[in-house]
Coordinates of C-alpha atoms and ligand atoms in Angstrom, one line a residue:
X227 CA -154.6 -140.4 -139.4
X228 CA -157.5 -138.3 -137.9
X229 CA -159.0 -137.4 -141.3
X230 CA -158.6 -140.9 -142.5
X231 CA -160.3 -142.6 -139.6
X232 CA -163.0 -140.0 -139.6
X233 CA -163.6 -140.7 -143.3
X234 CA -163.6 -144.5 -142.7
X235 CA -166.1 -144.0 -139.8
X236 CA -168.3 -141.7 -141.9
X237 CA -168.3 -144.1 -144.9
X238 CA -169.2 -147.0 -142.6
X239 CA -171.9 -145.0 -141.0
X240 CA -173.4 -143.9 -144.3
X241 CA -173.3 -147.5 -145.5
X242 CA -175.0 -148.8 -142.4
X243 CA -177.7 -146.1 -142.2
X244 CA -178.4 -146.8 -145.9
X245 CA -178.8 -150.5 -145.5
X246 CA -182.6 -150.6 -145.2
X247 CA -183.0 -149.1 -148.7
X248 CA -180.0 -150.5 -150.4
X249 CA -180.6 -153.5 -152.7
X250 CA -179.7 -156.5 -150.5
X251 CA -177.5 -158.4 -153.0
X252 CA -174.2 -156.8 -154.2
X253 CA -174.6 -155.0 -157.5
X254 CA -171.4 -156.5 -158.8
X255 CA -170.5 -160.2 -158.7
X256 CA -167.2 -161.6 -157.7
X257 CA -165.9 -161.7 -161.3
X258 CA -166.6 -158.0 -161.7
X259 CA -164.9 -157.4 -158.4
X260 CA -161.9 -159.4 -159.4
X261 CA -161.6 -157.3 -162.5
X262 CA -162.1 -154.1 -160.4
X263 CA -159.3 -155.0 -157.9
X264 CA -157.0 -156.6 -160.4
X265 CA -153.7 -154.6 -160.7
X266 CA -150.0 -155.3 -160.9
X267 CA -148.2 -155.3 -157.5
X268 CA -147.6 -151.6 -156.8
X269 CA -143.9 -150.8 -157.1
X270 CA -144.0 -147.5 -155.3
X271 CA -145.9 -146.1 -152.2
X272 CA -149.3 -144.3 -152.5
X273 CA -150.6 -141.8 -149.9
X274 CA -152.9 -143.5 -147.4
X275 CA -155.8 -141.2 -148.1
X276 CA -155.7 -142.1 -151.8
X277 CA -155.6 -145.8 -150.9
X278 CA -158.7 -145.5 -148.7
X279 CA -160.6 -143.5 -151.3
X280 CA -159.7 -146.1 -153.9
X281 CA -160.8 -149.0 -151.6
X282 CA -164.1 -147.4 -150.9
X283 CA -164.8 -146.6 -154.6
X284 CA -163.7 -150.1 -155.7
X285 CA -165.4 -152.2 -153.1
X286 CA -168.8 -150.5 -152.9
X287 CA -170.5 -152.2 -155.8
X288 CA -169.4 -155.6 -154.4
X289 CA -170.8 -155.1 -150.9
X290 CA -173.7 -157.2 -149.7
X291 CA -176.3 -155.7 -147.3
X292 CA -176.0 -158.7 -145.0
X293 CA -175.9 -156.4 -141.9
X294 CA -179.3 -155.0 -143.0
X295 CA -182.8 -156.0 -142.0
X296 CA -183.8 -158.1 -145.0
X297 CA -180.9 -160.5 -145.2
X298 CA -182.2 -163.9 -144.4
X299 CA -179.5 -166.1 -145.9
X300 CA -177.3 -168.5 -143.8
X301 CA -177.5 -167.5 -140.2
X302 CA -175.9 -164.1 -140.3
X303 CA -177.1 -161.5 -137.8
X304 CA -176.2 -157.8 -138.1
X305 CA -174.0 -155.5 -135.9
X306 CA -175.6 -153.6 -133.1
X307 CA -174.6 -149.9 -133.1
X308 CA -172.5 -150.1 -129.9
X309 CA -170.9 -153.4 -130.9
X310 CA -169.9 -151.9 -134.3
X311 CA -168.4 -148.8 -132.8
X312 CA -166.6 -150.9 -130.1
X313 CA -165.1 -153.1 -132.8
X314 CA -164.0 -150.0 -134.7
X315 CA -162.3 -148.9 -131.5
X316 CA -160.8 -152.3 -131.0
X317 CA -159.1 -151.9 -134.4
X318 CA -158.1 -148.3 -133.7
X319 CA -156.7 -149.2 -130.3
X320 CA -155.0 -152.2 -131.9
X321 CA -154.7 -154.1 -128.6
X322 CA -153.2 -157.6 -128.7
X323 CA -155.4 -159.6 -126.4
X324 CA -152.6 -162.1 -125.7
X325 CA -152.8 -161.8 -121.9
X326 CA -153.6 -159.4 -119.1
X327 CA -150.1 -158.0 -118.9
X328 CA -150.1 -156.9 -122.5
X329 CA -153.7 -155.9 -122.8
X330 CA -155.3 -155.3 -119.4
X331 CA -158.5 -153.6 -120.8
X332 CA -159.1 -156.2 -123.5
X333 CA -158.7 -159.1 -121.1
X334 CA -160.9 -157.5 -118.4
X335 CA -163.6 -156.7 -120.9
X336 CA -163.5 -160.4 -122.1
X337 CA -163.7 -161.7 -118.6
X338 CA -166.7 -159.5 -117.6
X339 CA -168.5 -160.2 -120.9
X340 CA -167.9 -164.0 -120.5
X341 CA -169.4 -163.9 -117.0
X342 CA -172.4 -162.1 -118.3
X343 CA -172.9 -164.6 -121.2
X344 CA -172.6 -167.5 -118.8
X345 CA -175.4 -166.0 -116.7
X346 CA -177.6 -165.3 -119.7
X347 CA -177.2 -168.8 -121.2
X348 CA -177.2 -170.8 -118.0
X349 CA -173.6 -172.1 -118.3
X350 CA -171.9 -172.7 -114.9
X351 CA -170.1 -169.6 -113.8
X352 CA -167.0 -171.6 -113.0
X353 CA -166.6 -172.6 -116.6
X354 CA -163.5 -171.2 -118.4
X355 CA -164.1 -169.1 -121.5
X356 CA -162.2 -168.4 -124.7
X357 CA -163.1 -165.6 -127.2
X358 CA -162.6 -167.2 -130.6
X359 CA -163.2 -166.4 -134.2
X360 CA -166.5 -168.3 -134.3
X361 CA -168.2 -171.6 -133.7
X362 CA -165.7 -173.5 -135.9
X363 CA -162.9 -172.6 -133.6
X364 CA -165.1 -173.0 -130.5
X365 CA -166.0 -176.5 -131.6
X366 CA -162.4 -177.3 -132.2
X367 CA -161.2 -176.0 -128.8
X368 CA -164.2 -177.7 -127.0
X369 CA -163.4 -181.0 -128.6
X370 CA -159.7 -180.6 -127.9
X371 CA -160.6 -180.2 -124.2
X372 CA -162.8 -183.2 -124.5
X373 CA -159.9 -185.3 -126.0
X374 CA -157.6 -184.1 -123.3
X375 CA -160.0 -185.1 -120.5
X376 CA -161.2 -188.5 -121.7
X377 CA -157.7 -189.6 -122.4
X378 CA -156.3 -188.2 -119.1
X379 CA -159.1 -190.3 -117.4
X380 CA -157.8 -193.3 -119.3
X381 CA -154.3 -192.6 -118.1
X382 CA -153.0 -191.1 -121.3
X383 CA -151.4 -187.6 -121.7
X384 CA -152.3 -186.7 -125.3
X385 CA -150.5 -183.3 -125.2
X386 CA -147.2 -185.2 -124.5
X387 CA -147.7 -188.5 -126.3
X388 CA -150.1 -187.7 -129.2
X389 CA -152.7 -190.0 -130.5
X390 CA -150.5 -192.8 -131.9
X391 CA -150.9 -195.7 -129.5
X392 CA -153.5 -193.9 -127.4
X393 CA -156.7 -195.6 -126.2
X394 CA -159.4 -195.5 -128.9
X395 CA -161.9 -192.7 -128.4
X396 CA -165.5 -193.1 -129.5
X397 CA -167.2 -190.0 -130.9
X398 CA -170.9 -190.0 -131.2
X399 CA -173.0 -187.2 -132.8
X400 CA -176.4 -186.5 -134.3
X401 CA -176.8 -187.2 -138.0
X402 CA -177.8 -183.5 -138.4
X403 CA -174.6 -182.1 -136.7
X404 CA -173.0 -179.1 -138.3
X405 CA -170.1 -179.7 -140.8
X406 CA -167.8 -177.8 -138.5
X407 CA -167.9 -180.7 -136.0
X408 CA -166.5 -183.0 -138.7
X409 CA -163.8 -180.5 -139.6
X410 CA -162.9 -180.1 -135.9
X411 CA -162.6 -183.9 -135.5
X412 CA -160.4 -184.1 -138.6
X413 CA -158.1 -181.4 -137.3
X414 CA -157.9 -183.1 -133.9
X415 CA -156.6 -186.3 -135.5
X416 CA -159.8 -188.4 -135.2
X417 CA -160.7 -188.5 -138.9
X418 CA -164.2 -188.5 -140.3
X419 CA -164.7 -192.2 -139.8
X420 CA -164.6 -192.0 -136.1
X421 CA -168.2 -190.7 -136.0
X422 CA -171.0 -192.9 -134.9
X423 CA -174.3 -191.2 -135.8
X424 CA -177.5 -190.9 -133.9
X425 CA -180.7 -190.7 -136.1
X426 CA -182.6 -187.4 -135.9
X427 CA -186.4 -186.8 -136.0
X428 CA -188.3 -185.0 -138.7
X429 CA -187.2 -181.6 -137.4
X430 CA -183.5 -182.6 -137.1
X431 CA -183.2 -183.2 -133.3
X432 CA -181.8 -186.5 -132.0
X433 CA -184.0 -189.0 -130.1
X434 CA -182.5 -189.6 -126.6
X435 CA -183.5 -193.3 -126.8
X436 CA -181.5 -193.7 -130.1
X437 CA -178.6 -192.0 -128.4
X438 CA -178.7 -194.5 -125.6
X439 CA -178.9 -197.4 -128.1
X440 CA -175.9 -196.1 -130.0
X441 CA -173.9 -195.6 -126.8
X442 CA -174.7 -199.0 -125.4
X443 CA -173.6 -200.6 -128.6
X444 CA -169.8 -200.4 -128.1
X445 CA -166.9 -201.1 -125.8
X446 CA -166.6 -199.0 -122.6
X447 CA -163.8 -196.5 -122.8
X448 CA -163.0 -192.8 -123.7
X449 CA -166.2 -191.3 -125.2
X450 CA -167.3 -187.9 -126.5
X451 CA -170.8 -187.0 -127.4
X452 CA -171.6 -184.0 -129.6
X453 CA -175.0 -182.4 -129.2
X454 CA -176.5 -179.5 -131.1
X455 CA -178.6 -176.5 -130.2
X456 CA -180.0 -174.8 -133.3
X457 CA -180.0 -176.9 -136.5
X458 CA -178.9 -174.6 -139.4
X459 CA -181.9 -175.6 -141.5
X460 CA -184.7 -176.0 -139.0
X461 CA -183.6 -174.4 -135.8
X462 CA -184.3 -177.7 -133.9
X463 CA -182.4 -178.3 -130.7
X464 CA -181.3 -181.7 -129.4
X465 CA -182.9 -182.5 -126.0
X466 CA -179.8 -181.3 -124.1
X467 CA -180.6 -182.2 -120.6
X468 CA -181.9 -185.7 -121.2
X469 CA -179.2 -186.5 -123.8
X470 CA -176.5 -185.2 -121.4
X471 CA -177.8 -187.4 -118.6
X472 CA -177.7 -190.4 -120.9
X473 CA -174.2 -189.6 -122.2
X474 CA -172.9 -189.1 -118.7
X475 CA -174.3 -192.4 -117.6
X476 CA -172.1 -193.9 -120.3
X477 CA -169.1 -191.9 -119.0
X478 CA -169.0 -189.4 -121.9
X479 CA -167.8 -185.9 -122.3
X480 CA -170.7 -183.8 -123.7
X481 CA -169.9 -181.0 -126.1
X482 CA -172.7 -178.7 -127.3
X483 CA -172.5 -176.9 -130.7
X484 CA -174.9 -174.0 -130.1
X485 CA -173.6 -171.5 -132.6
X486 CA -176.8 -169.6 -132.6
X487 CA -179.3 -171.9 -130.8
X488 CA -177.7 -171.5 -127.4
X489 CA -179.2 -168.0 -127.4
X490 CA -182.6 -169.6 -127.0
X491 CA -181.6 -169.9 -123.4
X492 CA -181.7 -166.1 -123.0
X493 CA -185.4 -165.8 -123.9
X494 CA -187.9 -167.2 -121.3
X495 CA -190.2 -168.2 -124.2
X496 CA -187.6 -170.4 -125.9
X497 CA -185.4 -171.4 -123.0
X498 CA -187.3 -174.8 -122.8
X499 CA -185.7 -175.7 -126.1
X500 CA -182.3 -175.9 -124.5
X501 CA -183.2 -177.0 -121.0
X502 CA -180.4 -178.8 -119.3
X503 CA -177.8 -176.8 -121.1
X504 CA -175.8 -176.6 -117.8
X505 CA -175.2 -180.3 -117.8
X506 CA -172.8 -180.3 -120.7
X507 CA -169.0 -180.2 -120.4
X508 CA -168.2 -177.8 -123.2
X509 CA -170.1 -175.3 -125.3
X510 CA -169.4 -173.5 -128.6
X511 CA -171.4 -170.4 -129.4
X512 CA -171.2 -167.4 -131.7
X513 CA -171.6 -163.7 -131.0
X514 CA -171.5 -162.7 -134.7
X515 CA -174.8 -164.5 -135.4
X516 CA -177.6 -163.9 -133.0
X517 CA -176.0 -161.5 -130.6
X518 CA -175.5 -159.1 -133.6
X519 CA -171.8 -158.5 -133.0
X520 CA -169.7 -157.9 -136.1
X521 CA -167.5 -160.7 -137.5
X522 CA -165.4 -162.5 -136.2
X523 CA -166.6 -163.3 -132.7
X524 CA -167.6 -166.4 -130.8
X525 CA -167.0 -168.2 -127.5
X526 CA -166.0 -171.5 -126.2
X527 CA -166.8 -172.5 -122.6
X528 CA -165.4 -175.5 -120.8
X529 CA -166.7 -176.8 -117.4
X530 CA -163.2 -178.0 -116.4
X531 CA -160.8 -175.1 -116.8
X532 CA -157.8 -177.4 -116.3
X533 CA -158.8 -179.5 -119.3
X534 CA -159.3 -176.3 -121.3
X535 CA -156.0 -174.7 -120.4
X536 CA -154.4 -178.2 -120.4
X537 CA -155.0 -178.6 -124.1
X538 CA -154.8 -175.0 -125.3
X539 CA -152.0 -173.3 -123.2
X540 CA -148.9 -173.1 -125.4
X541 CA -146.6 -173.1 -122.3
X542 CA -146.9 -174.6 -118.9
X543 CA -148.1 -171.3 -117.7
X544 CA -151.4 -172.8 -116.6
X545 CA -149.5 -174.8 -114.1
X546 CA -147.0 -172.3 -112.9
X547 CA -148.0 -168.9 -114.2
X548 CA -149.9 -166.0 -112.7
X549 CA -153.6 -165.4 -113.5
X550 CA -152.6 -162.8 -116.1
X551 CA -150.6 -165.3 -118.0
X552 CA -153.4 -167.9 -118.0
X553 CA -156.0 -165.5 -119.3
X554 CA -156.8 -164.9 -123.0
X555 CA -154.7 -166.9 -125.4
X556 CA -154.6 -169.9 -123.0
X557 CA -158.1 -170.8 -124.0
X558 CA -158.1 -170.3 -127.8
X559 CA -156.2 -171.4 -130.9
X560 CA -154.8 -168.0 -131.6
X561 CA -151.9 -166.3 -129.8
X562 CA -152.1 -162.7 -130.9
X563 CA -155.7 -161.6 -131.2
X564 CA -157.9 -158.5 -131.7
X565 CA -159.6 -157.3 -128.6
X566 CA -162.8 -159.2 -129.4
X567 CA -164.2 -158.7 -125.9
X568 CA -164.9 -155.0 -126.4
X569 CA -167.7 -155.5 -128.9
X570 CA -169.3 -158.3 -127.0
X571 CA -169.1 -156.3 -123.8
X572 CA -170.7 -153.4 -125.6
X573 CA -173.6 -155.5 -127.1
X574 CA -174.5 -156.9 -123.7
X575 CA -174.1 -153.5 -122.1
X576 CA -176.4 -152.0 -124.7
X577 CA -179.1 -154.7 -124.6
X578 CA -179.0 -155.9 -121.0
X579 CA -180.7 -159.2 -120.1
X580 CA -184.1 -157.9 -121.2
X581 CA -182.8 -156.6 -124.5
X582 CA -181.2 -159.9 -125.4
X583 CA -184.4 -161.8 -124.5
X584 CA -186.4 -159.4 -126.7
X585 CA -184.0 -159.7 -129.6
X586 CA -184.3 -163.5 -129.6
X587 CA -188.0 -163.4 -129.1
X588 CA -188.6 -160.8 -131.8
X589 CA -186.6 -162.9 -134.4
X590 CA -188.6 -166.0 -133.5
X591 CA -191.9 -164.0 -133.8
X592 CA -190.8 -162.7 -137.2
X593 CA -189.9 -166.3 -138.3
X594 CA -193.3 -167.5 -137.4
X595 CA -194.9 -164.6 -139.2
X596 CA -192.8 -165.2 -142.2
X597 CA -194.0 -168.8 -142.2
X598 CA -197.7 -167.7 -141.8
X599 CA -197.6 -165.2 -144.6
X600 CA -195.8 -167.5 -147.0
X601 CA -198.2 -170.4 -146.2
X602 CA -201.2 -168.0 -146.7
X603 CA -199.7 -167.2 -150.1
X604 CA -199.7 -170.9 -151.1
X605 CA -196.2 -172.0 -150.0
X606 CA -195.6 -175.1 -147.9
X607 CA -193.7 -174.6 -144.7
X608 CA -191.7 -177.8 -144.2
X609 CA -190.1 -177.4 -140.7
X610 CA -191.6 -176.9 -137.3
X611 CA -190.7 -173.3 -136.8
X612 CA -189.4 -173.6 -133.2
X613 CA -186.8 -170.9 -133.4
X614 CA -185.7 -168.4 -136.1
X615 CA -185.3 -170.7 -139.1
X616 CA -187.9 -171.4 -141.8
X617 CA -187.8 -173.9 -144.6
X618 CA -190.3 -173.4 -147.4
X619 CA -191.3 -175.1 -150.6
X620 CA -192.7 -172.5 -153.1
X621 CA -193.6 -175.1 -155.7
X622 CA -190.8 -173.9 -158.0
X623 CA -187.1 -174.6 -158.4
X624 CA -185.7 -173.4 -155.1
X625 CA -182.3 -172.4 -156.5
X626 CA -183.9 -170.5 -159.4
X627 CA -186.2 -168.7 -157.0
X628 CA -183.4 -167.9 -154.5
X629 CA -181.3 -166.4 -157.3
X630 CA -184.2 -164.5 -158.8
X631 CA -185.1 -163.1 -155.4
X632 CA -181.5 -161.9 -154.8
X633 CA -181.5 -160.3 -158.3
X634 CA -184.8 -158.6 -157.5
X635 CA -183.1 -157.0 -154.5
X636 CA -185.8 -156.8 -151.8
X637 CA -184.2 -159.5 -149.7
X638 CA -181.5 -162.2 -149.7
X639 CA -182.1 -165.8 -149.1
X640 CA -180.6 -169.1 -150.0
X641 CA -181.6 -172.6 -150.9
X642 CA -180.7 -175.7 -149.0
X643 CA -181.2 -179.5 -149.1
X644 CA -183.4 -180.9 -146.4
X645 CA -184.2 -184.6 -146.4
X646 CA -183.5 -184.9 -150.1
X647 CA -185.5 -181.9 -151.1
X648 CA -184.3 -178.5 -152.4
X649 CA -186.0 -175.8 -150.3
X650 CA -185.8 -172.1 -149.6
X651 CA -184.2 -171.3 -146.2
X652 CA -184.9 -168.2 -144.2
X653 CA -183.0 -167.2 -141.1
X654 CA -184.2 -164.2 -139.1
X655 CA -181.4 -163.1 -136.9
X656 CA -180.9 -159.3 -137.5
X657 CA -181.7 -156.9 -134.6
X658 CA -183.2 -154.4 -137.1
X659 CA -185.7 -156.6 -138.9
X660 CA -189.3 -155.3 -138.6
X661 CA -192.7 -156.8 -139.4
X662 CA -192.8 -154.6 -142.5
X663 CA -189.5 -156.1 -143.6
X664 CA -190.9 -159.6 -143.2
X665 CA -194.1 -158.8 -145.1
X666 CA -192.3 -157.0 -147.9
X667 CA -189.9 -159.9 -148.3
X668 CA -192.6 -162.5 -148.2
X669 CA -194.5 -160.7 -150.9
X670 CA -191.4 -160.5 -153.1
X671 CA -190.6 -164.2 -152.6
X672 CA -194.2 -165.2 -153.5
X673 CA -194.2 -162.9 -156.5
X674 CA -190.8 -164.1 -157.8
X675 CA -191.7 -167.7 -157.2
X676 CA -194.8 -167.3 -159.4
X677 CA -192.7 -165.7 -162.1
X678 CA -190.3 -168.6 -162.0
X679 CA -193.2 -171.1 -162.2
X680 CA -194.8 -169.2 -165.1
X681 CA -191.5 -168.9 -166.8
X682 CA -190.9 -172.7 -166.4
X683 CA -194.4 -173.4 -167.7
X684 CA -194.0 -171.0 -170.6
Ligands
PLP221 C1 -172.7 -171.2 -138.1 C2 -172.6 -172.5 -137.4 C3 -171.3 -173.0 -137.1 C4 -170.0 -172.4 -137.6 O1 -169.9 -171.2 -137.0 P1 -168.8 -170.1 -137.5 O2 -169.1 -169.0 -136.7 O3 -169.1 -169.9 -139.0 O4 -167.5 -170.7 -137.3 C5 -171.3 -174.2 -136.3 N1 -172.4 -174.8 -135.9 C6 -173.6 -174.3 -136.2 C7 -174.8 -175.0 -135.7 C8 -173.8 -173.1 -136.9 O5 -175.0 -172.6 -137.1

């Protein structure tokens, strides 16, 4: 065991320290990896050390350097040193963060980390918290708490009686909401067609007057409004405070999907983007994106703990149980969980309030610099770079350029569709990205875009 875990740690450490110089895209594609892993079901045992050697050898060509400083695809983030080590310990300790009786350290670390996050983000400290796999689960749990509360207010016990025959719930969201909101609504029995959409402005944030108009245009009754902090394409944030005030005037529960955008609150220079965050009723957020904690790690906060536990607790322990029984799995979809709180606790302990602010600020500065260098090189920056996301038109087929840039290996980026146009999308969310990384990547993007244009012309 000792040799094996030391080897695993050494291999991970070599991989991580080599990231800045490793080609960012995987050397082998998924078909090559399928061929490499393909084998009949083993009939007999193999010594653990041979298994681990084989795994390392087989997987390495198919590993992407997404934890490295020049990965700008999706919204990914890296893994801070302390958080990575803490997550390795969480696996080594193999705690089951079910509740405080079973895993006292894991639950206590979650509770302290949750309180720190609430202070950093400006979420009421009385809110309940669940450590989830990511924002998809956070949105699902937050909206389940919303469903519980708006139906309880209408005199309906949804946990006991289900949705058949329940009062109708209206659900209103911005047209630029994340797809995980739709999936959460499907899982919760609402169906896609429940959604009433509020138009968004050019950068993807809703207009509060339009929200008011949509809300006024319907019967009074149970109502949920979904807002967003951090559009995956543009970084735009809905005007949370104003929108929450309007929604509450109409009697709504307000859920905020802030997978990465909520971290704007932790940086004094971007906090205005999410002003009024504290007015919402539930919040979903990720640690594995901008906080640079390894996958899978996110949070859900709910302003009314009784609605949170009322919908998630799998027994009546929230009514009768001790504090230990209520903690942990009473606030998430999972029952047996890894001790996710250790890595979050470690990241916050390593960075402190100032370090988190600086991390967010640095990524935003890099995003603006990226936009400036690309624009100087002739590209057209399409979005208002308010946060860490940049959309660019390099006057060439965006998908072809993205694929060619990945092939070239300097950096990794993807293409997206924004307002009917295919564009390159850059997300700066890694703690290790430097100005030199940004400039080297921008140069590679411009050079490859020219090659694609010349190739298309020739
Ligand atoms: C990434 C993201 C999600 C989904 O988060 P997961 O951590 O992948 O579950 C939801 N909403 C927004 C705005 C996101 O950026």
